[in-house]
PDB file of C-alpha atoms and ligand atoms in Angstrom:
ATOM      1  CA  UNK A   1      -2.253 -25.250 -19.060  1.00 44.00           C
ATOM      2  CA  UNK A   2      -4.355 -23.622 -21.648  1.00 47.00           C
ATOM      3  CA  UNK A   3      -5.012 -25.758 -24.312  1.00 40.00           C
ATOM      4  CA  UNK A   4      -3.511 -25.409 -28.005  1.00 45.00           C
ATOM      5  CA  UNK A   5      -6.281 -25.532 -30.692  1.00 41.00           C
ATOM      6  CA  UNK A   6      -5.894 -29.238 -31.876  1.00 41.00           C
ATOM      7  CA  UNK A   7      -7.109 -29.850 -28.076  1.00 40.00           C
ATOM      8  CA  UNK A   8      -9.663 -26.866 -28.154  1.00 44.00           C
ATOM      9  CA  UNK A   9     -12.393 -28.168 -30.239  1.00 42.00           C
ATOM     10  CA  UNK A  10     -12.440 -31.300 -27.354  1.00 46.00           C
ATOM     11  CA  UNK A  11     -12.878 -28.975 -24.928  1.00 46.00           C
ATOM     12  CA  UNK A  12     -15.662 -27.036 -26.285  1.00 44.00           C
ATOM     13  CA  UNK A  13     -17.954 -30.018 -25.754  1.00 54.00           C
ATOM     14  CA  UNK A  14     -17.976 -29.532 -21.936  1.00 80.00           C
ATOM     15  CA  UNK A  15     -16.554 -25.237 -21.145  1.00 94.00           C
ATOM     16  CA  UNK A  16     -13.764 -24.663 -19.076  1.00 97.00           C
ATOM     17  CA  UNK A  17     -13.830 -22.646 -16.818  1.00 98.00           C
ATOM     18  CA  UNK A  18     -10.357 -20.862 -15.984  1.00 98.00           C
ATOM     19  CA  UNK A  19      -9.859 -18.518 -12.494  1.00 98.00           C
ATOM     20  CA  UNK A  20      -6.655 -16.062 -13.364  1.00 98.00           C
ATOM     21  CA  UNK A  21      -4.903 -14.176 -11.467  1.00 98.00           C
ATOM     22  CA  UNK A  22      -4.871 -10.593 -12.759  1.00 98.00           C
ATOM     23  CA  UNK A  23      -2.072  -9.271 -10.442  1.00 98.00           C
ATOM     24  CA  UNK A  24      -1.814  -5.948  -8.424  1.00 98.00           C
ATOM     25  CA  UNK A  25      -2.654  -3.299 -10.804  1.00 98.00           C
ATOM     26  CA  UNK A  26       0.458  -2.828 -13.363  1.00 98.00           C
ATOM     27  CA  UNK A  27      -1.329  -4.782 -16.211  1.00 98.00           C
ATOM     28  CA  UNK A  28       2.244  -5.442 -17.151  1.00 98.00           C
ATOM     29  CA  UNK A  29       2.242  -8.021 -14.492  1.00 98.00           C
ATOM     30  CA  UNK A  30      -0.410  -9.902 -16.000  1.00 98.00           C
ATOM     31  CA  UNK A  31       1.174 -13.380 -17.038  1.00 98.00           C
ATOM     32  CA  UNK A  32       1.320 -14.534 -20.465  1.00 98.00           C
ATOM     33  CA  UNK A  33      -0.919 -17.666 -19.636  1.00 98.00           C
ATOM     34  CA  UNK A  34      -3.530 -15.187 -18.048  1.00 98.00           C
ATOM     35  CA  UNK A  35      -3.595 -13.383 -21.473  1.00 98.00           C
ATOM     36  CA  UNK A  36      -4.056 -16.109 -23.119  1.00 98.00           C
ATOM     37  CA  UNK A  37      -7.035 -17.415 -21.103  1.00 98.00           C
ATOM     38  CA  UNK A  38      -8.934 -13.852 -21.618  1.00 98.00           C
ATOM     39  CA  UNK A  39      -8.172 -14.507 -25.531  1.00 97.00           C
ATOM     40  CA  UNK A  40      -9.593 -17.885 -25.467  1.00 97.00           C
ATOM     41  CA  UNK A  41     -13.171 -16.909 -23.777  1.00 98.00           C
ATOM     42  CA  UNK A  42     -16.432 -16.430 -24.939  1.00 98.00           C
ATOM     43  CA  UNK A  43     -17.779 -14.928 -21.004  1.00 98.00           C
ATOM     44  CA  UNK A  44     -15.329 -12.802 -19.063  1.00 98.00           C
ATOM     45  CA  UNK A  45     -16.909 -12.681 -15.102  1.00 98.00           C
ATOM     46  CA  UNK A  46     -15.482 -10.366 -12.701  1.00 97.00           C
ATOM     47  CA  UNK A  47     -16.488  -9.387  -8.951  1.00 94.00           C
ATOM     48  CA  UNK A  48     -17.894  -5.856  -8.861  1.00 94.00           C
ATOM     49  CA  UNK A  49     -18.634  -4.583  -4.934  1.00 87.00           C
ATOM     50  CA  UNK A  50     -21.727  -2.521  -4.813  1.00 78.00           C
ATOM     51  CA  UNK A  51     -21.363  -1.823  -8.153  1.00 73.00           C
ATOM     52  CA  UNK A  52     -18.584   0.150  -7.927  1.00 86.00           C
ATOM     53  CA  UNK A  53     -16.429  -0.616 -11.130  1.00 91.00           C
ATOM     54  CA  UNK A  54     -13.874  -3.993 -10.819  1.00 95.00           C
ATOM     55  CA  UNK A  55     -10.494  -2.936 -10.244  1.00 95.00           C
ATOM     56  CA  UNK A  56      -9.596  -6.569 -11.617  1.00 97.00           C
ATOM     57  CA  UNK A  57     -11.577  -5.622 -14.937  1.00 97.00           C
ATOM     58  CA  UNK A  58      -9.322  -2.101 -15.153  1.00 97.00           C
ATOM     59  CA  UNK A  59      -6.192  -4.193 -15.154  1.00 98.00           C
ATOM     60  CA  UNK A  60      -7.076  -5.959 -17.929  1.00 98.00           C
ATOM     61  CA  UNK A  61      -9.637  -3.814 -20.108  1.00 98.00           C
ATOM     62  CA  UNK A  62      -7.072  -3.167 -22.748  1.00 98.00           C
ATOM     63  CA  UNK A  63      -7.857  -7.209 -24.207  1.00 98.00           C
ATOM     64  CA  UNK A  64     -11.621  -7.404 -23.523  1.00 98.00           C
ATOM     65  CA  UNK A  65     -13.324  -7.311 -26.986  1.00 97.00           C
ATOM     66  CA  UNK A  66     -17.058  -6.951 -27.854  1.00 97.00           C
ATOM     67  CA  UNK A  67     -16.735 -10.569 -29.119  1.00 96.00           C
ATOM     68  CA  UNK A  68     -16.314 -11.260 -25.239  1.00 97.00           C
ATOM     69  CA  UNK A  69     -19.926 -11.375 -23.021  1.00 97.00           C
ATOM     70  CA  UNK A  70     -19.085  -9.654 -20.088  1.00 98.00           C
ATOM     71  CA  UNK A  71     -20.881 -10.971 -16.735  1.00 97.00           C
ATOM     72  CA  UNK A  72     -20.340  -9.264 -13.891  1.00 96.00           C
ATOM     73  CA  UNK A  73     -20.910 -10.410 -10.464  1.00 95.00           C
ATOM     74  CA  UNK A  74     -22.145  -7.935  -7.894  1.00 92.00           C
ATOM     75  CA  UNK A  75     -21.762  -8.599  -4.456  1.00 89.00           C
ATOM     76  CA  UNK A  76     -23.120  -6.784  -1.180  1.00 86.00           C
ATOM     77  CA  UNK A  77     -19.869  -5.277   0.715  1.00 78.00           C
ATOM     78  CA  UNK A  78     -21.623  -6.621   4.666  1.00 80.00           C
ATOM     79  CA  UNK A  79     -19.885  -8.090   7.495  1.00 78.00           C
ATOM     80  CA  UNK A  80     -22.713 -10.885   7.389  1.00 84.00           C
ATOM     81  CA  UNK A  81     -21.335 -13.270   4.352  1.00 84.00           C
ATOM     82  CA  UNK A  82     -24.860 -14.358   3.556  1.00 87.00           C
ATOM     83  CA  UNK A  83     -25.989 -12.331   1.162  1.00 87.00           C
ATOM     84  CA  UNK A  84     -22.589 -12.079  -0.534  1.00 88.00           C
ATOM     85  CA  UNK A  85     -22.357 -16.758  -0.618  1.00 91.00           C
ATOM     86  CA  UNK A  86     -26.366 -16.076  -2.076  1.00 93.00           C
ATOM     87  CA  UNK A  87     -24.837 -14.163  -4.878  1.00 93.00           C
ATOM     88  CA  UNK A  88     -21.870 -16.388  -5.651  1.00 95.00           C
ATOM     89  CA  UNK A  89     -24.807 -19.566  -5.686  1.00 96.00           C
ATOM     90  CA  UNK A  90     -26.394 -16.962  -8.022  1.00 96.00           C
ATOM     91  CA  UNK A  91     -23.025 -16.581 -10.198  1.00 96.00           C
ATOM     92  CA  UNK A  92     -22.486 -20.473  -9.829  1.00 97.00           C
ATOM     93  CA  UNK A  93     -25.442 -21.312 -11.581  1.00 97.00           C
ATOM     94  CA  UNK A  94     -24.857 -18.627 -14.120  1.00 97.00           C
ATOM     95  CA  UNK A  95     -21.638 -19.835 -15.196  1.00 97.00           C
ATOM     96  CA  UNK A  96     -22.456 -23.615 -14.765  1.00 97.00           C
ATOM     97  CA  UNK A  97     -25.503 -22.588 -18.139  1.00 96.00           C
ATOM     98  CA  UNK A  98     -22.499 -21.558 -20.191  1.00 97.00           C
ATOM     99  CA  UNK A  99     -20.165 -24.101 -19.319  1.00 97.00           C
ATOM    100  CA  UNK A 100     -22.794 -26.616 -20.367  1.00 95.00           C
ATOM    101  CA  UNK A 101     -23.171 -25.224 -23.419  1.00 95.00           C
ATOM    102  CA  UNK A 102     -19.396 -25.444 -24.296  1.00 95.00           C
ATOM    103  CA  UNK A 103     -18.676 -21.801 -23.774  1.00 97.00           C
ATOM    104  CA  UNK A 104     -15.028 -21.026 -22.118  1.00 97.00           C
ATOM    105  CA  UNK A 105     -15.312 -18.646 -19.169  1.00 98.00           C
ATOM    106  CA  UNK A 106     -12.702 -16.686 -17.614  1.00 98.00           C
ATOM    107  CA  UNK A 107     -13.032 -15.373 -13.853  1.00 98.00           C
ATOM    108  CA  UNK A 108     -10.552 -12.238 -13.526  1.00 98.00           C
ATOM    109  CA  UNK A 109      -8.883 -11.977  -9.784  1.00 98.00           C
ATOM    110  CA  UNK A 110      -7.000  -9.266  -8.601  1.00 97.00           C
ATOM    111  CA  UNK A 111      -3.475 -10.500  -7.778  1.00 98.00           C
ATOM    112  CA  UNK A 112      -3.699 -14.037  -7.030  1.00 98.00           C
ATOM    113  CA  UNK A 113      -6.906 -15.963  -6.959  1.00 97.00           C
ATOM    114  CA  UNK A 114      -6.240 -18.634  -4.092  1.00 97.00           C
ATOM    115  CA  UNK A 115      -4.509 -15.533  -1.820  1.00 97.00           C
ATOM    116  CA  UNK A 116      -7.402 -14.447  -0.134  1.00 96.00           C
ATOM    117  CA  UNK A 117      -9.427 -14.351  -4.082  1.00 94.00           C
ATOM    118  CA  UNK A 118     -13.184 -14.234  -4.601  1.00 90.00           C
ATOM    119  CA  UNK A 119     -12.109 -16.699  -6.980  1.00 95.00           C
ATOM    120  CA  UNK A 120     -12.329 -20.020  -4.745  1.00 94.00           C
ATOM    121  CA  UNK A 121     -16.296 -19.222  -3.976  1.00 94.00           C
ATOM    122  CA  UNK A 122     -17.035 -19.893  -7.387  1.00 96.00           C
ATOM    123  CA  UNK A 123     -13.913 -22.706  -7.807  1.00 97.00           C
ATOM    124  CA  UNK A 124     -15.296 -24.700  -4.703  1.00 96.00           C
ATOM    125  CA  UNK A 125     -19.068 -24.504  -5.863  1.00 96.00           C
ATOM    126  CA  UNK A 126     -18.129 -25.737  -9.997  1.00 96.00           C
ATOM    127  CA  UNK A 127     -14.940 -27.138  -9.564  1.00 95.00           C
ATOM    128  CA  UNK A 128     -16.697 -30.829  -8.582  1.00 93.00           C
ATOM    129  CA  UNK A 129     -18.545 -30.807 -11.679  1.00 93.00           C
ATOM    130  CA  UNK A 130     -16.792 -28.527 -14.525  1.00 95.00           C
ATOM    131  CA  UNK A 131     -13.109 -28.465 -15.437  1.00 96.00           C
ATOM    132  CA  UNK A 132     -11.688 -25.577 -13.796  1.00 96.00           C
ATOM    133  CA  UNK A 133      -7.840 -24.227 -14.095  1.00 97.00           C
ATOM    134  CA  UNK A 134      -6.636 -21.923 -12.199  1.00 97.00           C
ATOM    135  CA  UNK A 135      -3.768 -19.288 -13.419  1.00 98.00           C
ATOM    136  CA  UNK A 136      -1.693 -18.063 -10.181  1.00 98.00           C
ATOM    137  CA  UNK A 137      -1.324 -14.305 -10.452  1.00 98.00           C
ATOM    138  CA  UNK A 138       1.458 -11.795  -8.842  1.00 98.00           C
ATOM    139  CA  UNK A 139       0.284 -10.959  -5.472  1.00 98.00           C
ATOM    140  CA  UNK A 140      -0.250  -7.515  -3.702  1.00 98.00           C
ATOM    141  CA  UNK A 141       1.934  -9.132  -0.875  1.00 97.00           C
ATOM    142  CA  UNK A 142       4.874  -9.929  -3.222  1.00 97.00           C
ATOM    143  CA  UNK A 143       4.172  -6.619  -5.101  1.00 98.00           C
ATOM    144  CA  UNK A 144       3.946  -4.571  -1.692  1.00 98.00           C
ATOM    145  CA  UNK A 145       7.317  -5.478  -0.381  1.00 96.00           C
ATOM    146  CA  UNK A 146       9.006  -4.069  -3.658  1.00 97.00           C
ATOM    147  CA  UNK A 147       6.704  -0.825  -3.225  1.00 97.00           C
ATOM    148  CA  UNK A 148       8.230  -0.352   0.175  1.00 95.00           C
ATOM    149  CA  UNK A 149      11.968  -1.746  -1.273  1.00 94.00           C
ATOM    150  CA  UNK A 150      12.397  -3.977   1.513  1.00 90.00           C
ATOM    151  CA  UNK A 151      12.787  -7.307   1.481  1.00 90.00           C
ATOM    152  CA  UNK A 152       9.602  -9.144   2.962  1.00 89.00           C
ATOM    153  CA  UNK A 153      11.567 -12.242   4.763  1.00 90.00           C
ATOM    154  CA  UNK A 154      14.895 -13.962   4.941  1.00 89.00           C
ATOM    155  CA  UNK A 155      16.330 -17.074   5.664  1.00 90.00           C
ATOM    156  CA  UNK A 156      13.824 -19.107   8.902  1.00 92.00           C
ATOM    157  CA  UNK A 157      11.960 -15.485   9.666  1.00 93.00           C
ATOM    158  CA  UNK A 158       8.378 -16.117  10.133  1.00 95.00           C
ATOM    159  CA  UNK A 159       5.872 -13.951   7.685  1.00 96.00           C
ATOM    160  CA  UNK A 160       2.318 -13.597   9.498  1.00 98.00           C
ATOM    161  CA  UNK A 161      -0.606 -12.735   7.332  1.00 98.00           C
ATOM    162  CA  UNK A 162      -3.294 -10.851   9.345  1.00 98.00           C
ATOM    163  CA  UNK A 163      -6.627  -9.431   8.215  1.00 98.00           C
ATOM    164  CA  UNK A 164      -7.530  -6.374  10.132  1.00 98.00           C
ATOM    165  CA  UNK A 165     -10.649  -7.032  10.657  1.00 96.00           C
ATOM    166  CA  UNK A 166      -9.575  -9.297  13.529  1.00 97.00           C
ATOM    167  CA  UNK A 167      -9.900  -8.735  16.898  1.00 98.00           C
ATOM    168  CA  UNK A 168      -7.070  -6.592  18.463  1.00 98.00           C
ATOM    169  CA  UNK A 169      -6.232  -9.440  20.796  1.00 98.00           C
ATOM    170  CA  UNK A 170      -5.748 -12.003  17.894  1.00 98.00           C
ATOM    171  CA  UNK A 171      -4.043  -9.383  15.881  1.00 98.00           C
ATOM    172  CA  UNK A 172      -1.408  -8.825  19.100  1.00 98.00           C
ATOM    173  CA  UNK A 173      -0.539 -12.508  20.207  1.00 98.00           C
ATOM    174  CA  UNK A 174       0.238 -13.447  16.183  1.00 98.00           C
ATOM    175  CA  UNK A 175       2.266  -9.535  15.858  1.00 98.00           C
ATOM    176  CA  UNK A 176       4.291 -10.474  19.183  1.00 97.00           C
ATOM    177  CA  UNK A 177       5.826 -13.708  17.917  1.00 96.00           C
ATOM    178  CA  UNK A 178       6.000 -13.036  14.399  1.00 97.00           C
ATOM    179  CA  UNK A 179       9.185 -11.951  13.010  1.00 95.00           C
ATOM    180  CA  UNK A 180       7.122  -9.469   9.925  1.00 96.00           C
ATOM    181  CA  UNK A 181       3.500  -9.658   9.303  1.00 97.00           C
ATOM    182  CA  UNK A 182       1.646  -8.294   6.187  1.00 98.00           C
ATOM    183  CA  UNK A 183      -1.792  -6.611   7.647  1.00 98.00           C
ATOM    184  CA  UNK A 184      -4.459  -6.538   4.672  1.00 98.00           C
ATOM    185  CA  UNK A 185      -7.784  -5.434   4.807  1.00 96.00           C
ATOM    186  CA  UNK A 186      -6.922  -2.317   6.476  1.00 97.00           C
ATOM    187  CA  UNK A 187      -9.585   0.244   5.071  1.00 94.00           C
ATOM    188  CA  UNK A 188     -11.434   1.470   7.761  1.00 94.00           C
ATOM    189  CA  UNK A 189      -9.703  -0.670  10.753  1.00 97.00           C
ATOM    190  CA  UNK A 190      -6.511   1.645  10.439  1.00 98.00           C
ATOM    191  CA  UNK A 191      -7.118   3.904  13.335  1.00 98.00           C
ATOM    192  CA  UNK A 192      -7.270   1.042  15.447  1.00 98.00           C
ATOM    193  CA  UNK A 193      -4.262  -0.954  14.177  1.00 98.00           C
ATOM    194  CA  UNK A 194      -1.843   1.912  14.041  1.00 98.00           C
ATOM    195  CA  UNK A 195      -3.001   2.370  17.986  1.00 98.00           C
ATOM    196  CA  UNK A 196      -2.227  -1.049  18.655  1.00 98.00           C
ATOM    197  CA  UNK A 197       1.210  -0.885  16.105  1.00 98.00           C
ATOM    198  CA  UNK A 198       2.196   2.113  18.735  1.00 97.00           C
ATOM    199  CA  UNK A 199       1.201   0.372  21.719  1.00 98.00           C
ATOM    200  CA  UNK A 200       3.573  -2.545  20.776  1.00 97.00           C
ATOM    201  CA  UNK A 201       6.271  -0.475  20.083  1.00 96.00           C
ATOM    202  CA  UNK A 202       6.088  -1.924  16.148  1.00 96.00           C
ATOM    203  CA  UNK A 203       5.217   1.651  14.817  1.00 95.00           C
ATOM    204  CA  UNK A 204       8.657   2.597  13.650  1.00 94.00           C
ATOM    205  CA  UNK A 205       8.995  -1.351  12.147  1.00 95.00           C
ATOM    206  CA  UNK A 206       5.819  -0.266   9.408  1.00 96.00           C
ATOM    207  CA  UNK A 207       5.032   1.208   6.342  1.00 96.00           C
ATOM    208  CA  UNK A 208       1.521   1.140   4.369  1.00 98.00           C
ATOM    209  CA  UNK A 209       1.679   0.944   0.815  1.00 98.00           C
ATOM    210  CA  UNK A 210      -1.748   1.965  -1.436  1.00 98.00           C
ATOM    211  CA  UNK A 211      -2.309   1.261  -4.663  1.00 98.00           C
ATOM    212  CA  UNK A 212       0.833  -0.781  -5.016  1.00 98.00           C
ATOM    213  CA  UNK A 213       2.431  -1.148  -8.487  1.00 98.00           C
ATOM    214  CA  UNK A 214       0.091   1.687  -9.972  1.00 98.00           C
ATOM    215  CA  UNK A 215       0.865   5.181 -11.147  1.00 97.00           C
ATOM    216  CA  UNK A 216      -1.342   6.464  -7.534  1.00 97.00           C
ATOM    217  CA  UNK A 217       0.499   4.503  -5.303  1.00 98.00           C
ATOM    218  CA  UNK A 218       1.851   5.685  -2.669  1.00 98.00           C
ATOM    219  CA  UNK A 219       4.521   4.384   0.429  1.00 98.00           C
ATOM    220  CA  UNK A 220       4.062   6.107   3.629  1.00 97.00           C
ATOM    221  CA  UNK A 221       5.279   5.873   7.653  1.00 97.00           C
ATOM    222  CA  UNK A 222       2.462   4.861   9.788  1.00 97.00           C
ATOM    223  CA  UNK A 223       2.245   8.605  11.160  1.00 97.00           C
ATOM    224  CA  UNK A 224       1.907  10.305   7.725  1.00 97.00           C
ATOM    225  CA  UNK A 225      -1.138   8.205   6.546  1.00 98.00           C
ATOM    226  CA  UNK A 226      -4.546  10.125   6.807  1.00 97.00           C
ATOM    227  CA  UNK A 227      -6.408   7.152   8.922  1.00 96.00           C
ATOM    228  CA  UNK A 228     -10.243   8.714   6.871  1.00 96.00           C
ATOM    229  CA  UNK A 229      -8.532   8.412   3.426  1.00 96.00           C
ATOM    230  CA  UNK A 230      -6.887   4.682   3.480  1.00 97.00           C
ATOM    231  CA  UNK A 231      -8.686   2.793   0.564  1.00 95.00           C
ATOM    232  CA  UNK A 232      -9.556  -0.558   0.385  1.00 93.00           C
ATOM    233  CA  UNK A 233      -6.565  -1.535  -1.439  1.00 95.00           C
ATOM    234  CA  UNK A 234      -3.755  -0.967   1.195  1.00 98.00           C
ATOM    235  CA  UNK A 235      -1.455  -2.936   3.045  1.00 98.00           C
ATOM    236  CA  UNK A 236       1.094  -2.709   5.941  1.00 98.00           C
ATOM    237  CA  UNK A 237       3.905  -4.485   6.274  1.00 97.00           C
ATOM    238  CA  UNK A 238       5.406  -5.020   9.286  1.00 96.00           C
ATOM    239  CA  UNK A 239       9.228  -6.229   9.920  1.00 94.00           C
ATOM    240  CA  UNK A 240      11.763  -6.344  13.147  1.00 91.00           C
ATOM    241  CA  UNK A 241      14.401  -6.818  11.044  1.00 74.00           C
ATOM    242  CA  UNK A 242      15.083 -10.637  12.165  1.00 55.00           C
ATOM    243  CA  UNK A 243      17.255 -12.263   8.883  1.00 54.00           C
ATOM    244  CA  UNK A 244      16.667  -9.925   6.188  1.00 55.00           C
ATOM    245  CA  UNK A 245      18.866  -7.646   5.242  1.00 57.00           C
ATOM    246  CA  UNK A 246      18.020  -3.617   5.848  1.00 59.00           C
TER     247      UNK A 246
HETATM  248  C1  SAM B   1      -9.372  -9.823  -0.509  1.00 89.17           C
HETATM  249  S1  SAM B   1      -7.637  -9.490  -0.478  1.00 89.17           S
HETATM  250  C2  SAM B   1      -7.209 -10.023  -2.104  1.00 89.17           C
HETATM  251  C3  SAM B   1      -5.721 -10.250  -2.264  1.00 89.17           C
HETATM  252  C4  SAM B   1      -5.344 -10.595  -3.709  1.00 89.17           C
HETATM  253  N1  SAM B   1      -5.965 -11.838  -4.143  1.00 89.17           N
HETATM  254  C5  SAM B   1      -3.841 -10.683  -3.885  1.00 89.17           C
HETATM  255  O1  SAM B   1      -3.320 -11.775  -4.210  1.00 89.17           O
HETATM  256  O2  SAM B   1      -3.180  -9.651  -3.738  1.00 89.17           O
HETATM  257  C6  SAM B   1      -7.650  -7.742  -0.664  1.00 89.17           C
HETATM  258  C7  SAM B   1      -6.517  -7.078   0.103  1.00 89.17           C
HETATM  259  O3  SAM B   1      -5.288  -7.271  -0.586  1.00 89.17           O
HETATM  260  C8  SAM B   1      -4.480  -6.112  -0.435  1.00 89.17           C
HETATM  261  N2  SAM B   1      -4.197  -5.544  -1.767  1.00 89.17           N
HETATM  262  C9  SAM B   1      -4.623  -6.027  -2.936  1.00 89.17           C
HETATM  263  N3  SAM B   1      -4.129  -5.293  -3.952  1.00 89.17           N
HETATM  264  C10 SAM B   1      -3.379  -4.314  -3.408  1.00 89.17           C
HETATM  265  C11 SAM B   1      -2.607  -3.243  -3.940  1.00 89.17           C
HETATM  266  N4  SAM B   1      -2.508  -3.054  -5.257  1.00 89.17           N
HETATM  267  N5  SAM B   1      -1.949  -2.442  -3.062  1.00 89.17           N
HETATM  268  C12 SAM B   1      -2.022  -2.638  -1.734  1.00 89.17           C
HETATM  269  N6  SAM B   1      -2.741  -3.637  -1.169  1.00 89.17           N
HETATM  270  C13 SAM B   1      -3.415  -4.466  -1.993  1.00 89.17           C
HETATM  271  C14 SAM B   1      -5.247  -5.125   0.430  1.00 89.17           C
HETATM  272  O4  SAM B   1      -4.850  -5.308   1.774  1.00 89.17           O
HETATM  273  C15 SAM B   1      -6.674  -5.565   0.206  1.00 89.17           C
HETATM  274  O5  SAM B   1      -7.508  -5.162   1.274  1.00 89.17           O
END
């Protein structure tokens, strides 16, 4: 919980260091406790790929001030993780100086920071040393199954959560006993899971949301979707219908 001001000036002495959720993209679905952990910090960190600008940053820019120091993390977007766990040791070290000194430091996460969040590379490298709360945020997953207005499970049906950048015979063994699946990390692997969606006869049991919950986003059928144009920040879900209601 964040701390009322009677408790702050205690805290002060040692930082805290607070990893919130900043939900899909609606900044309405920001939670009031992740507001109030970007009002109480003196560093506001962020991921940034490549340098392209942080989509968790845009959700909230409306309540970062100038009296906020603004410390971006950049991280190489490479199959190897090396050079990406280098820069969060980098980050790590950053954030441990201010925390030292007292300052509060809030880590902004794109819908929730312990589904599949940058978040827990810096949490599991400070957390042993510096006290660290974390702020659970509104998921793309929850958020996607309202874009597509379909319930995501019911009752004892099984939800599956696959990356797509897993094999195709991984992918197949979890799609054929699941009873829905959400596939993230589509980007560039859609070709090759919409192929493999056909070949299981799952195709007409899909739909790919983008950009959930923003003004751009947009709901399609598996055919319709332009496999060169899907953007990082797209999901399919997947569901045969077991216990929830169509
Ligand atoms: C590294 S995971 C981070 C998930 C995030 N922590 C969450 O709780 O939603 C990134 C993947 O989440 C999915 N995703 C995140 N935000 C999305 C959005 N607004 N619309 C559709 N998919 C999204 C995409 O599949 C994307 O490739």
């Amino acid at each position: 919980m964040v701390r009322d001001q009677t408790v702050w000036w205690s805290d002060r002495m040692t930082g805290t260091l607070y990893g919130i959720g900043v939900g899909p993209g609606d900044p309405e679905l920001l939670t009031l406790k992740a507001l109030r952990c970007i009002e109480a910090a003196d560093v506001i960190a962020y991921p940034v790929l490549e340098n392209a600008p942080s989509f968790a940053r845009s959700i909230v820019e409306d309540y970062i001030t100038d009296a906020h120091e603004e410390f971006p993390i950049s991280l190489p977007m490479l199959v190897d993780p090396a050079p990406a766990q280098k820069a969060y040791d980098a980050a790590a070290d950053e954030i441990a100086k201010r925390l030292k000194s007292g300052q509060v430091v809030t880590v902004l996460c794109e819908g929730d920071p312990f589904f599949y969040g940058s978040f827990q590379f810096l949490f599991t490298r400070l957390a042993p040393q510096h006290r660290v709360e974390i702020v659970p945020g509104v998921s793309s997953l929850m958020s996607c199954a309202v874009s597509v207005e379909t319930p995501l499970s019911a009752r004892n049906d099984i939800l599956t959560v696959l990356p797509a950048p897993l094999p195709n015979a991984v992918l197949q063994a979890r799609l054929e006993t699941t009873d829905c699946a959400a596939i993230i990390k589509i980007g560039r692997h859609f070709e090759r899971i919409r192929a493999l969606l056909h070949e299981l006869n799952l195709e007409d049991h899909c739909r790919y949301v983008e950009r959930s919950t923003l003004p751009s986003q947009r709901v399609l059928r598996l055919a319709d979707v332009d496999a060169d144009k899907v953007p990082y920040f797209s999901m399919i879900l997947m569901h045969k219908h077991g216990e929830a209601p169509q």
